[in-house]
Short mmCIF file of C-alpha atoms in Angstrom, two decimals:
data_model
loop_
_atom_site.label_atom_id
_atom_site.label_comp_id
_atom_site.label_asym_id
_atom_site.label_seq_id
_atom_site.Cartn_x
_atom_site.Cartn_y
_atom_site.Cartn_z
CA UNK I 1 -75.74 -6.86 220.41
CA UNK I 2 -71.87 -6.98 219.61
CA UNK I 3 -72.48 -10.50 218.16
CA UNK I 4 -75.24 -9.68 216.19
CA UNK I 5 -73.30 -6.99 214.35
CA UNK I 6 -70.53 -9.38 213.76
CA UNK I 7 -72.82 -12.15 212.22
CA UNK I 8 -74.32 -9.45 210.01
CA UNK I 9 -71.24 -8.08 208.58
CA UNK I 10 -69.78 -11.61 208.25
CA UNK I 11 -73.26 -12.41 206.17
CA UNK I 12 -72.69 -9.18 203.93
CA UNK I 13 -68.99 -10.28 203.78
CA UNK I 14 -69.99 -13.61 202.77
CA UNK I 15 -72.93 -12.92 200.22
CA UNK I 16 -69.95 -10.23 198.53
CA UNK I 17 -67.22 -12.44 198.69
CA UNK I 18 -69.81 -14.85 196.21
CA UNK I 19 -70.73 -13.01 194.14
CA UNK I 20 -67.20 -11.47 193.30
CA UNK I 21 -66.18 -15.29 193.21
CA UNK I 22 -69.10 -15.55 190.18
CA UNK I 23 -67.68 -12.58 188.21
CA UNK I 24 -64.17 -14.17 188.49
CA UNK I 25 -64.93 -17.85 188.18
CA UNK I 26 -62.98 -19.12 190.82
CA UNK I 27 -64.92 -21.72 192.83
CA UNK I 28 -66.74 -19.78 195.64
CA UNK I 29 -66.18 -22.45 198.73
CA UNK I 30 -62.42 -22.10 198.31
CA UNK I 31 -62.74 -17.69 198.20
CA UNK I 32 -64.96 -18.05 200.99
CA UNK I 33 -62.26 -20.18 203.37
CA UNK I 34 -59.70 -17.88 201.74
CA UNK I 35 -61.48 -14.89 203.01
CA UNK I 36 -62.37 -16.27 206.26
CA UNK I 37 -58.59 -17.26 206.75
CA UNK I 38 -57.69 -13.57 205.94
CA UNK I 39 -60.34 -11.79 208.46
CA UNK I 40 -59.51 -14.49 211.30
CA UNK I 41 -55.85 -12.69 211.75
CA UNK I 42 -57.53 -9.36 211.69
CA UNK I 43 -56.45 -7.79 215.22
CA UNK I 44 -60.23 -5.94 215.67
CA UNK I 45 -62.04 -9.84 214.55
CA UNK I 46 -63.65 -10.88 217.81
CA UNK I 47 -63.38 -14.29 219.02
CA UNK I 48 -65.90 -16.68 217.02
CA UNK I 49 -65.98 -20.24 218.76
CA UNK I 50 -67.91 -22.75 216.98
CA UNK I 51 -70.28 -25.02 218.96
CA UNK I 52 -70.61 -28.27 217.33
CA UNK I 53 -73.46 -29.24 218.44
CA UNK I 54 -75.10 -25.72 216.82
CA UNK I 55 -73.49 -25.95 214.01
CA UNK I 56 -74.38 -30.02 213.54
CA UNK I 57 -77.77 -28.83 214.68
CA UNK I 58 -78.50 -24.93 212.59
CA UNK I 59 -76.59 -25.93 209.15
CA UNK I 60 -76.40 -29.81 208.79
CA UNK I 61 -80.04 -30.52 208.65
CA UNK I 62 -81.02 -27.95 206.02
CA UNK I 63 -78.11 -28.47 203.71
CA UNK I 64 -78.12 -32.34 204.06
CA UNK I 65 -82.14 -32.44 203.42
CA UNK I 66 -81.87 -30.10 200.11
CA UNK I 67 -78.81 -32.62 198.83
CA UNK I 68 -80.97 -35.50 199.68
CA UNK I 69 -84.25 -34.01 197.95
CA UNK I 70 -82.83 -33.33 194.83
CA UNK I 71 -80.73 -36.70 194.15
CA UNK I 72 -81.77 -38.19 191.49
CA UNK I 73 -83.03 -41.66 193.17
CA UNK I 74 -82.83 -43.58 189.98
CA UNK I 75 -79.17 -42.92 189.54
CA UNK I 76 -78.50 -43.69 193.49
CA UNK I 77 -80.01 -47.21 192.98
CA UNK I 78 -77.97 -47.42 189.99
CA UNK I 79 -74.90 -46.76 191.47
CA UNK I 80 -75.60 -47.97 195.32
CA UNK I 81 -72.79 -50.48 194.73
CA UNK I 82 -69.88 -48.13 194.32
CA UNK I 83 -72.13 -45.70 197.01
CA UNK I 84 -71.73 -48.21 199.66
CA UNK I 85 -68.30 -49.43 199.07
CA UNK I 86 -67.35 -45.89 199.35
CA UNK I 87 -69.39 -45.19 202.59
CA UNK I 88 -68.93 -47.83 204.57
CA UNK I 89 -65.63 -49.90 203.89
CA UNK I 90 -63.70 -46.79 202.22
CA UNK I 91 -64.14 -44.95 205.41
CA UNK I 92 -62.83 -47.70 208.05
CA UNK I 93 -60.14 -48.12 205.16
CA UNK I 94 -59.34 -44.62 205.37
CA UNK I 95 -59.91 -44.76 209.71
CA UNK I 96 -57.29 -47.34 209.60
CA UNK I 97 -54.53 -45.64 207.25
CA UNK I 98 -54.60 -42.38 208.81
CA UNK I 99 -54.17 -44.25 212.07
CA UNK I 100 -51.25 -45.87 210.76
CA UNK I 101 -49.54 -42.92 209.40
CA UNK I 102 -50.07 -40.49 212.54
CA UNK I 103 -49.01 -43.14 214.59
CA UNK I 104 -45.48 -43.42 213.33
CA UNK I 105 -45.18 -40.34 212.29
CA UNK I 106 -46.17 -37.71 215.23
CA UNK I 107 -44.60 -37.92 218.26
CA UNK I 108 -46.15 -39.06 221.58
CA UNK I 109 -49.49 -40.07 219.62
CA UNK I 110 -51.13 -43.53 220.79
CA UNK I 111 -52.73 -45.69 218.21
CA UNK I 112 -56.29 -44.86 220.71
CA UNK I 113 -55.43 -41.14 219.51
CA UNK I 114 -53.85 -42.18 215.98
CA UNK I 115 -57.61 -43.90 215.55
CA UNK I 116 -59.21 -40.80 216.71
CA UNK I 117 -58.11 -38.90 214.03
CA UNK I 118 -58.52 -41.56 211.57
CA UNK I 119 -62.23 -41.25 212.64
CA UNK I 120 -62.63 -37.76 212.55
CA UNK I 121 -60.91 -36.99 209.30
CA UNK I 122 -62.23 -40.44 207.36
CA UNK I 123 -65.46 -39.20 205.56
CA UNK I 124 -65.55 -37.21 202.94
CA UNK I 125 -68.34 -34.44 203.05
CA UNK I 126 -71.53 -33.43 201.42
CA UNK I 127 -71.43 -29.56 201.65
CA UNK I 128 -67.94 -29.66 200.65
CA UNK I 129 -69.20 -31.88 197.17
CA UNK I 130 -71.77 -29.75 196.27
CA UNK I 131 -70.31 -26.29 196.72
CA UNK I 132 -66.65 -27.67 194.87
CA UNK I 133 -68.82 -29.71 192.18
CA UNK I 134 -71.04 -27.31 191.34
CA UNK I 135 -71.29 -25.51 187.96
CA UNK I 136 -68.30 -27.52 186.84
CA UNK I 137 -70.51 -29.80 184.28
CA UNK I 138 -69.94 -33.11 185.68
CA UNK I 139 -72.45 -36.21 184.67
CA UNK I 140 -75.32 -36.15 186.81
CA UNK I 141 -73.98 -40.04 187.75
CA UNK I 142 -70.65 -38.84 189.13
CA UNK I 143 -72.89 -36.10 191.08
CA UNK I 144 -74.58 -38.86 192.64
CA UNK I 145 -71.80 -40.93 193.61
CA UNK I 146 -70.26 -37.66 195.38
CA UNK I 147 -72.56 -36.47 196.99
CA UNK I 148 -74.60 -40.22 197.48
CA UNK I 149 -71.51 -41.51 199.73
CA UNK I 150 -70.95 -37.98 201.72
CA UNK I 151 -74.55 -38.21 202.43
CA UNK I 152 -74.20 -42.03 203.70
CA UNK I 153 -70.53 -42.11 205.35
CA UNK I 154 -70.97 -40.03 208.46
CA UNK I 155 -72.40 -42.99 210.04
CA UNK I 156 -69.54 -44.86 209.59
CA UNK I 157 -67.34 -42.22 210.42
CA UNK I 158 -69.37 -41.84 213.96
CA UNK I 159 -69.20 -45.34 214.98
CA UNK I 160 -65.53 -45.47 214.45
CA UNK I 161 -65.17 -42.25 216.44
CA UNK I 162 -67.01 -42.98 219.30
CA UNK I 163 -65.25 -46.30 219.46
CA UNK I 164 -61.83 -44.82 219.12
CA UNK I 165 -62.90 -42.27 222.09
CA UNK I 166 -64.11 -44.90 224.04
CA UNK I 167 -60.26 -46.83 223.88
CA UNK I 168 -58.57 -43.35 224.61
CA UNK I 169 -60.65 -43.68 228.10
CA UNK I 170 -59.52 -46.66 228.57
CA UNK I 171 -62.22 -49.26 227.20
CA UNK I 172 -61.53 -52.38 225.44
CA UNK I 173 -62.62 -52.61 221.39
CA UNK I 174 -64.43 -55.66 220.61
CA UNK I 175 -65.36 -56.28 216.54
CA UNK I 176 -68.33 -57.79 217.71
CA UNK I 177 -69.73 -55.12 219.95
CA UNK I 178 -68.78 -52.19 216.86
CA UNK I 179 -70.53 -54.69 214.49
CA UNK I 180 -73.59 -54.75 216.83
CA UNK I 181 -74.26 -51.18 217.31
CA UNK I 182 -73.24 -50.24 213.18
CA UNK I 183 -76.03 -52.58 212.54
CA UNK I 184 -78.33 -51.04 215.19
CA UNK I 185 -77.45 -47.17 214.32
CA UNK I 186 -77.72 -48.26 210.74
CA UNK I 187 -81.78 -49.80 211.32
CA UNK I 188 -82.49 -47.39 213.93
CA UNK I 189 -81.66 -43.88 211.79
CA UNK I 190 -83.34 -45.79 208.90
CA UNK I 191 -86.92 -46.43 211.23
CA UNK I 192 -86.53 -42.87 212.72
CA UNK I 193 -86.29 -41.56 208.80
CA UNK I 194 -88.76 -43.31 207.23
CA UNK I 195 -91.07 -42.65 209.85
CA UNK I 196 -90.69 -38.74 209.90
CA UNK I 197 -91.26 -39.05 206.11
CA UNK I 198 -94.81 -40.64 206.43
CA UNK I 199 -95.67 -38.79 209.28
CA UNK I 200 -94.15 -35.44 207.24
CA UNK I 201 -96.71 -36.98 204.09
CA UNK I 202 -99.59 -37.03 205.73
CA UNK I 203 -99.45 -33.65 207.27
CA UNK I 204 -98.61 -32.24 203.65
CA UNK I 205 -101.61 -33.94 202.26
CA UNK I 206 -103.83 -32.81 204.86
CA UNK I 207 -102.84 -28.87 204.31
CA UNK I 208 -102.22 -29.15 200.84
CA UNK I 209 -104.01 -26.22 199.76
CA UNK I 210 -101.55 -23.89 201.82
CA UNK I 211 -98.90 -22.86 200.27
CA UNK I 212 -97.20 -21.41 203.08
CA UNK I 213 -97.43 -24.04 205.52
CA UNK I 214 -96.48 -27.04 203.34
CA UNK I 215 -93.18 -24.65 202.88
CA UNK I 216 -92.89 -24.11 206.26
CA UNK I 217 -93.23 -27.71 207.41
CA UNK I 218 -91.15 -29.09 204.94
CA UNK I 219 -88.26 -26.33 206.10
CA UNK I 220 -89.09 -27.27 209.94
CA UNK I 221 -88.78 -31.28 209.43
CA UNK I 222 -85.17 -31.61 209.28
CA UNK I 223 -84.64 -30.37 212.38
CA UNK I 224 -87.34 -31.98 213.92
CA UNK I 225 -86.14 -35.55 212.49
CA UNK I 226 -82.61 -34.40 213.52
CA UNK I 227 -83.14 -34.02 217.05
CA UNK I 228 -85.11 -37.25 216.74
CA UNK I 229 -82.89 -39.43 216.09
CA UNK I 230 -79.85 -37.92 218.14
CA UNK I 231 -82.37 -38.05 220.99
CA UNK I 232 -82.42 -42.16 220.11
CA UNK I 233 -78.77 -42.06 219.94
CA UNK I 234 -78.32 -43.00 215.83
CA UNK I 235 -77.16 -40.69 212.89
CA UNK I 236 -79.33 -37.70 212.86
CA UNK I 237 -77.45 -36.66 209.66
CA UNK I 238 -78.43 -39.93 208.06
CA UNK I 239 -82.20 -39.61 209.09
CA UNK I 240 -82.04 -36.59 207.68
CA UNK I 241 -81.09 -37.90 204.40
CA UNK I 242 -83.67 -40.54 204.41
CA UNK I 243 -86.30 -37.77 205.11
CA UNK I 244 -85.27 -35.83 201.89
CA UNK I 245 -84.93 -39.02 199.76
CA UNK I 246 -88.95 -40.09 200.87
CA UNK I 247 -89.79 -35.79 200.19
CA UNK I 248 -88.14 -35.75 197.12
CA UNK I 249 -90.22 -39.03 195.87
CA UNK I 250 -93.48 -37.43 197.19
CA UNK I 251 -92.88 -34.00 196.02
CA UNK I 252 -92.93 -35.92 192.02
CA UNK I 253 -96.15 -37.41 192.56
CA UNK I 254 -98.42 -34.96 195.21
CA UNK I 255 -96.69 -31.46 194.92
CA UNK I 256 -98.67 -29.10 192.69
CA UNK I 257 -96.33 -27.17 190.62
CA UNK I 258 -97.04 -23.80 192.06
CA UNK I 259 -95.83 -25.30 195.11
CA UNK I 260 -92.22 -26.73 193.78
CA UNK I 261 -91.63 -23.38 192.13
CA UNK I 262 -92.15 -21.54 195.25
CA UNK I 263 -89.99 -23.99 197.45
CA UNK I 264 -87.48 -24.09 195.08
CA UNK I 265 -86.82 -20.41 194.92
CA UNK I 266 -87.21 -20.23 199.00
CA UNK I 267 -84.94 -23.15 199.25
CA UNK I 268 -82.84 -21.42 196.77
CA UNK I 269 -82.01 -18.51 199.45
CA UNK I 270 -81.46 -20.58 202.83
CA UNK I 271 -78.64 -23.10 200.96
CA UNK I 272 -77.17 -19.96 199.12
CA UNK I 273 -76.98 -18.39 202.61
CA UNK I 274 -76.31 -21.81 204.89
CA UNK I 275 -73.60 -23.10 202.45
CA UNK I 276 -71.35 -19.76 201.91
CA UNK I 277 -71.55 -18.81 205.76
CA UNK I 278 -70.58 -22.44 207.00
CA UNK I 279 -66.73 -21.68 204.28
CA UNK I 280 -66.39 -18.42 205.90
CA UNK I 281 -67.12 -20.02 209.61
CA UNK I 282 -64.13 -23.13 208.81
CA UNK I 283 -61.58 -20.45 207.68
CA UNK I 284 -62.39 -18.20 210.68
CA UNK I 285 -61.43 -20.82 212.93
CA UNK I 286 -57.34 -21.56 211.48
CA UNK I 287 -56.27 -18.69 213.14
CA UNK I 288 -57.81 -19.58 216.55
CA UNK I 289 -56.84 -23.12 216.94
CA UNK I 290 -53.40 -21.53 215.92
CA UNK I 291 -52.68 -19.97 219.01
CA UNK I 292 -53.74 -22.77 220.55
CA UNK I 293 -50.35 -24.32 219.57
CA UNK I 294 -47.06 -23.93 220.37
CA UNK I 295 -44.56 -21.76 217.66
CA UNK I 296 -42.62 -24.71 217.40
CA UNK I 297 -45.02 -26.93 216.54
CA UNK I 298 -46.77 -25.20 213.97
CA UNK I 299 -44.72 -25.93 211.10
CA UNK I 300 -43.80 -29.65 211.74
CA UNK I 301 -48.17 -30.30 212.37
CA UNK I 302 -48.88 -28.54 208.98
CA UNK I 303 -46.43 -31.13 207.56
CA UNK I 304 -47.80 -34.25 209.30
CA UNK I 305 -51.21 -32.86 208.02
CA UNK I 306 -50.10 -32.18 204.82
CA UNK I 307 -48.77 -36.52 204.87
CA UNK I 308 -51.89 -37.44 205.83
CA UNK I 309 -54.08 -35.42 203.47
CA UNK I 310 -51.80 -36.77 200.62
CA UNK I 311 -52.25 -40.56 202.71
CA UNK I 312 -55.80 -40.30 202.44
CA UNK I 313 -56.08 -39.07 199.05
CA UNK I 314 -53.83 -42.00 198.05
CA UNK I 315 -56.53 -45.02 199.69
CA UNK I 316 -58.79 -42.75 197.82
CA UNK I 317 -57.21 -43.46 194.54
CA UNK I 318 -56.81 -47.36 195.20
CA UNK I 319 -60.30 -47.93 196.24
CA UNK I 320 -61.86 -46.55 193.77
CA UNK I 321 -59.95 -47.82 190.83
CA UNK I 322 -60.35 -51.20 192.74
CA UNK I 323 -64.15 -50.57 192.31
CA UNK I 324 -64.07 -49.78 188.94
CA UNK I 325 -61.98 -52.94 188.09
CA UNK I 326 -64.51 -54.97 190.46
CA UNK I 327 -67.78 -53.51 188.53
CA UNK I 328 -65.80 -54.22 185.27
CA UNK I 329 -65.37 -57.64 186.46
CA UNK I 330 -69.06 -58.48 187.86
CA UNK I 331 -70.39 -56.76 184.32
CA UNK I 332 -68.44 -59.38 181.73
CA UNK I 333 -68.79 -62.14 184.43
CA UNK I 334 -72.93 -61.42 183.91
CA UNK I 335 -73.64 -60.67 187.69
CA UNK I 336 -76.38 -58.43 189.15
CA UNK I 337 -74.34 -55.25 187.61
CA UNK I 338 -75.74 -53.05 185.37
CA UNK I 339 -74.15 -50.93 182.03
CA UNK I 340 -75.37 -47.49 183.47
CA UNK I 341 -73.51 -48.88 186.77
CA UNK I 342 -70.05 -48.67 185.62
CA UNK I 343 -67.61 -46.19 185.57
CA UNK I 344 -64.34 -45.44 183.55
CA UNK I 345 -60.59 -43.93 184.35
CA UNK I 346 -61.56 -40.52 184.30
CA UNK I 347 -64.83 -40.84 186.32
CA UNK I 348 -63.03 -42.66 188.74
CA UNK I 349 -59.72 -39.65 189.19
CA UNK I 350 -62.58 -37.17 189.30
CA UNK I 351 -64.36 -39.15 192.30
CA UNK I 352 -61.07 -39.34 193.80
CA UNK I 353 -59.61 -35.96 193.49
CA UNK I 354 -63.38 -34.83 194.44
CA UNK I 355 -62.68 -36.26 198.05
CA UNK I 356 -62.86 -33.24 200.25
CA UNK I 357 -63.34 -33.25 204.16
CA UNK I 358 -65.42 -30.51 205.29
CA UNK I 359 -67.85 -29.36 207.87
CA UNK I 360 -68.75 -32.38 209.59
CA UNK I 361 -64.89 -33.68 210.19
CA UNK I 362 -64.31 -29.73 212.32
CA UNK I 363 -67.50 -30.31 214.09
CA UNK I 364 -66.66 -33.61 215.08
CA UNK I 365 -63.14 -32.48 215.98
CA UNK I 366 -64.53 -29.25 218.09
CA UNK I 367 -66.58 -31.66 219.88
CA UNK I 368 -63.71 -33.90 221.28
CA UNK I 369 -64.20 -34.16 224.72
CA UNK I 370 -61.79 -31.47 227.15
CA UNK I 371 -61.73 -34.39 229.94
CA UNK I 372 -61.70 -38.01 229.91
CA UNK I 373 -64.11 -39.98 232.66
CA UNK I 374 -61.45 -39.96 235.52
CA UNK I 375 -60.86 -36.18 235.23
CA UNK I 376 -57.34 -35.94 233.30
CA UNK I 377 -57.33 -34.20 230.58
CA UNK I 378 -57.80 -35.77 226.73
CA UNK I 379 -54.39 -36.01 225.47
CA UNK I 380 -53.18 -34.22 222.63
CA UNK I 381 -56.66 -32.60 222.30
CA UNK I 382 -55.36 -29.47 220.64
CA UNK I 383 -53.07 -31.44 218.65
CA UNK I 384 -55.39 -33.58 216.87
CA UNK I 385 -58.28 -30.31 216.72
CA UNK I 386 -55.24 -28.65 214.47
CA UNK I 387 -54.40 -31.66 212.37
CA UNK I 388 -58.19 -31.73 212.03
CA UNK I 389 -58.43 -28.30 210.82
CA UNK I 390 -55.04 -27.79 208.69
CA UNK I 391 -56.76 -31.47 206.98
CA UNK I 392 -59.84 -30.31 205.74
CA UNK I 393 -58.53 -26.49 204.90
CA UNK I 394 -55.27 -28.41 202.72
CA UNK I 395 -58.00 -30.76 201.39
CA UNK I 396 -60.76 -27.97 200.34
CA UNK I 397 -57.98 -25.48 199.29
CA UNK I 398 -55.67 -27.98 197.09
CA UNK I 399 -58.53 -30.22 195.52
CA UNK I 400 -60.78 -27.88 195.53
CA UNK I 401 -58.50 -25.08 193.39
CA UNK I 402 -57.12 -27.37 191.08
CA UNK I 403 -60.85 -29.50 190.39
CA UNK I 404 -61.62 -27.15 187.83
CA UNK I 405 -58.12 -27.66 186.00
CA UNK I 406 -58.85 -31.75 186.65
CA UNK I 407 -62.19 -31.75 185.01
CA UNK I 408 -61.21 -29.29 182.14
CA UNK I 409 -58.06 -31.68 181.74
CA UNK I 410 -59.76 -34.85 181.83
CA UNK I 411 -62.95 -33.72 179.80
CA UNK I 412 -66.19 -34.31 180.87
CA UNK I 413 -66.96 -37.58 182.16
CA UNK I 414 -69.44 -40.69 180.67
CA UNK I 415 -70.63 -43.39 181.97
CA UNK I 416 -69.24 -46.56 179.54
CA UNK I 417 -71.62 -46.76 176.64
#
């Protein structure tokens, strides 16, 4: 009953805490983590361990669906070139730098370990996009490059990190082998997607003239497809996405509108309610993995973390100016590239500076394993769990504070006329 209490009063905390953030304008992610930070030194908090699995499982699917639904699709075709050079080759970029930097610059950490990190802290995150992003009057087009490559990347990020765990134990990396099973997570999450999205149509047409259980089904789906495809052992986040993407394009064309009005408002509620409680739940757990450390390490790790936030920010900043110079390029040298498809300077800071880690980089770390195969224990575990943590809070604190200030600075953003 204890923990019940506690949940409640950190839901009345959280749905306060955003609306105070409203009447201030300060962005209310960043007030959220803030206030999370604050109550998780508080002597009477009560421990409040994340699961990973629960929280991949209970806030992912919902949060990732709704992101996916309302994308515009027209603009993700548009700009799927710059969406899959950020999601796929910007994240083993990023897997590779981090690597590089930990490795020389933390003591007693392997490049197996360096390369763990690199993994868990490569993608950038969806949750983290939307809540920064929002309200801040960015072109729908920049939206969709956000939050189209936070939506893609985990899958790239996963394969690198299972890889990366697998060399800590001991196993040998072959390119071909990671290659191989990319490609097969990469068909298999797309089959396991499209399939829950016909089999999710054809229910909706058959009880279209209930309001309530269309709702209900189309709430219930994403965790269905979730388990799914983890159960098949490919990205259940990226099925996920699939599943809203094929929604969204049947909602335009089947959905009366008495129906989108009432999911909207319904959906309305669960994000408002998923996406502030998941802030409060990240800042909750600083103070915990603190004492996990020793005094003398604290300061020196929020250092190195503070390097490689600034390290990945920086390959941030190269690729994507690299992109826009490459789109430039293909577009005067009359390739496949479309006007609508390029972006200028300012887009191109504001994608970089909107770079956040988030939720799925702590549940990945939280799940690290406590034991390797033989029985010894996973080195530097609590190490690398910090460095995860002091990442994405420097990351969602500094960009996402000083976003506002960017965009206001820079002006709001067009695509090249």
């Amino acid at each position: 009953m204890e923990n019940y209490a506690v949940i409640l009063v950190l839901m009345a905390l959280m749905i306060g805490v955003s609306g105070l953030a409203e009447k201030i304008k300060a962005p209310v992610p960043v007030l959220l983590l803030l206030a999370g930070i604050i109550i998780g030194f508080s002597p009477s908090m009560p421990v409040i361990e994340l699961d990973p699995e629960i929280i991949m499982l209970i806030f992912l699917p919902p949060l990732l669906f709704d992101a996916a639904f309302n994308i515009s699709f027209k603009d993700f075709r548009t700009h799927f070139n710059t969406i899959s050079t950020l999601a796929i080759g910007l994240v083993f970029l990023t897997t590779i730098g981090i690597a590089v930097v930990a490795y020389y610059l933390i003591p007693g950490m392997t490049w197996p370990l360096a390369f763990v990190l690199g993994a868990i802290l490569s993608a950038t995150d969806a949750v983290a996009a939307m809540g920064i992003t929002k309200g801040l009057g960015l072109p729908h087009s920049t939206v969709t490059i956000l939050e189209g490559e936070s939506l893609v990347n985990d899958a790239s990020a996963l394969v690198a990190y299972r890889f990366a765990v697998s060399a800590v134990a001991g196993v040998a990396f072959h390119t071909g082998q990671a290659l191989l099973q990319f490609a097969l997570v990469l068909g298999g999450v797309f089959l396991v997607g499209f399939v829950a999205a016909q089999v999710l149509a054809w229910v909706l047409r058959f009880f279209h003239n209930n309001d309530l259980v269309v709702i209900c089904l189309v709430l219930l789906m994403p965790f269905v497809t979730y388990l799914l495809a983890e159960h098949f052992h490919v990205s259940g986040v990226i099925a996920v996405v699939i599943l809203g993407l094929g929604v969204s394009r049947l909602s335009r064309a089947t959905f009366p509108d008495r129906i989108k009005a009432q999911s909207k408002h319904f959906w309305d509620v669960i994000i408002f309610l998923l996406n502030g409680f998941i802030f409060l739940l990240i800042g909750l757990q600083f103070p915990l993995v603190l004492k996990t450390m020793h005094k003398q390490d604290v300061w020196p790790y929020i250092g190195y973390a503070a390097l490689i936030t600034l390290a990945a920010l920086l390959i941030r900043m190269a690729r994507v100016y690299l992109q826009q110079f490459n789109l430039q390029k293909a577009f005067q040298g009359k390739r496949r590239v479309s006007q609508e498809a390029l972006i200028d300077s300012r887009t191109s800071f504001i994608i970089t500076w909107s770079g956040m880690r988030g939720i799925v980089s702590l549940a990945i770390a939280l799940g690290l394993p406590v034991a390797l195969e033989d029985g010894s224990a996973f080195p530097l575990r609590n190490e690398i769990i910090f460095l995860s943590i002091a990442v994405v809070l420097l990351s969602l604190l500094g960009q996402g504070l000083t976003l506002p200030y960017v965009v206001k600075k820079l002006g709001r953003t067009k695509s090249p006329a």
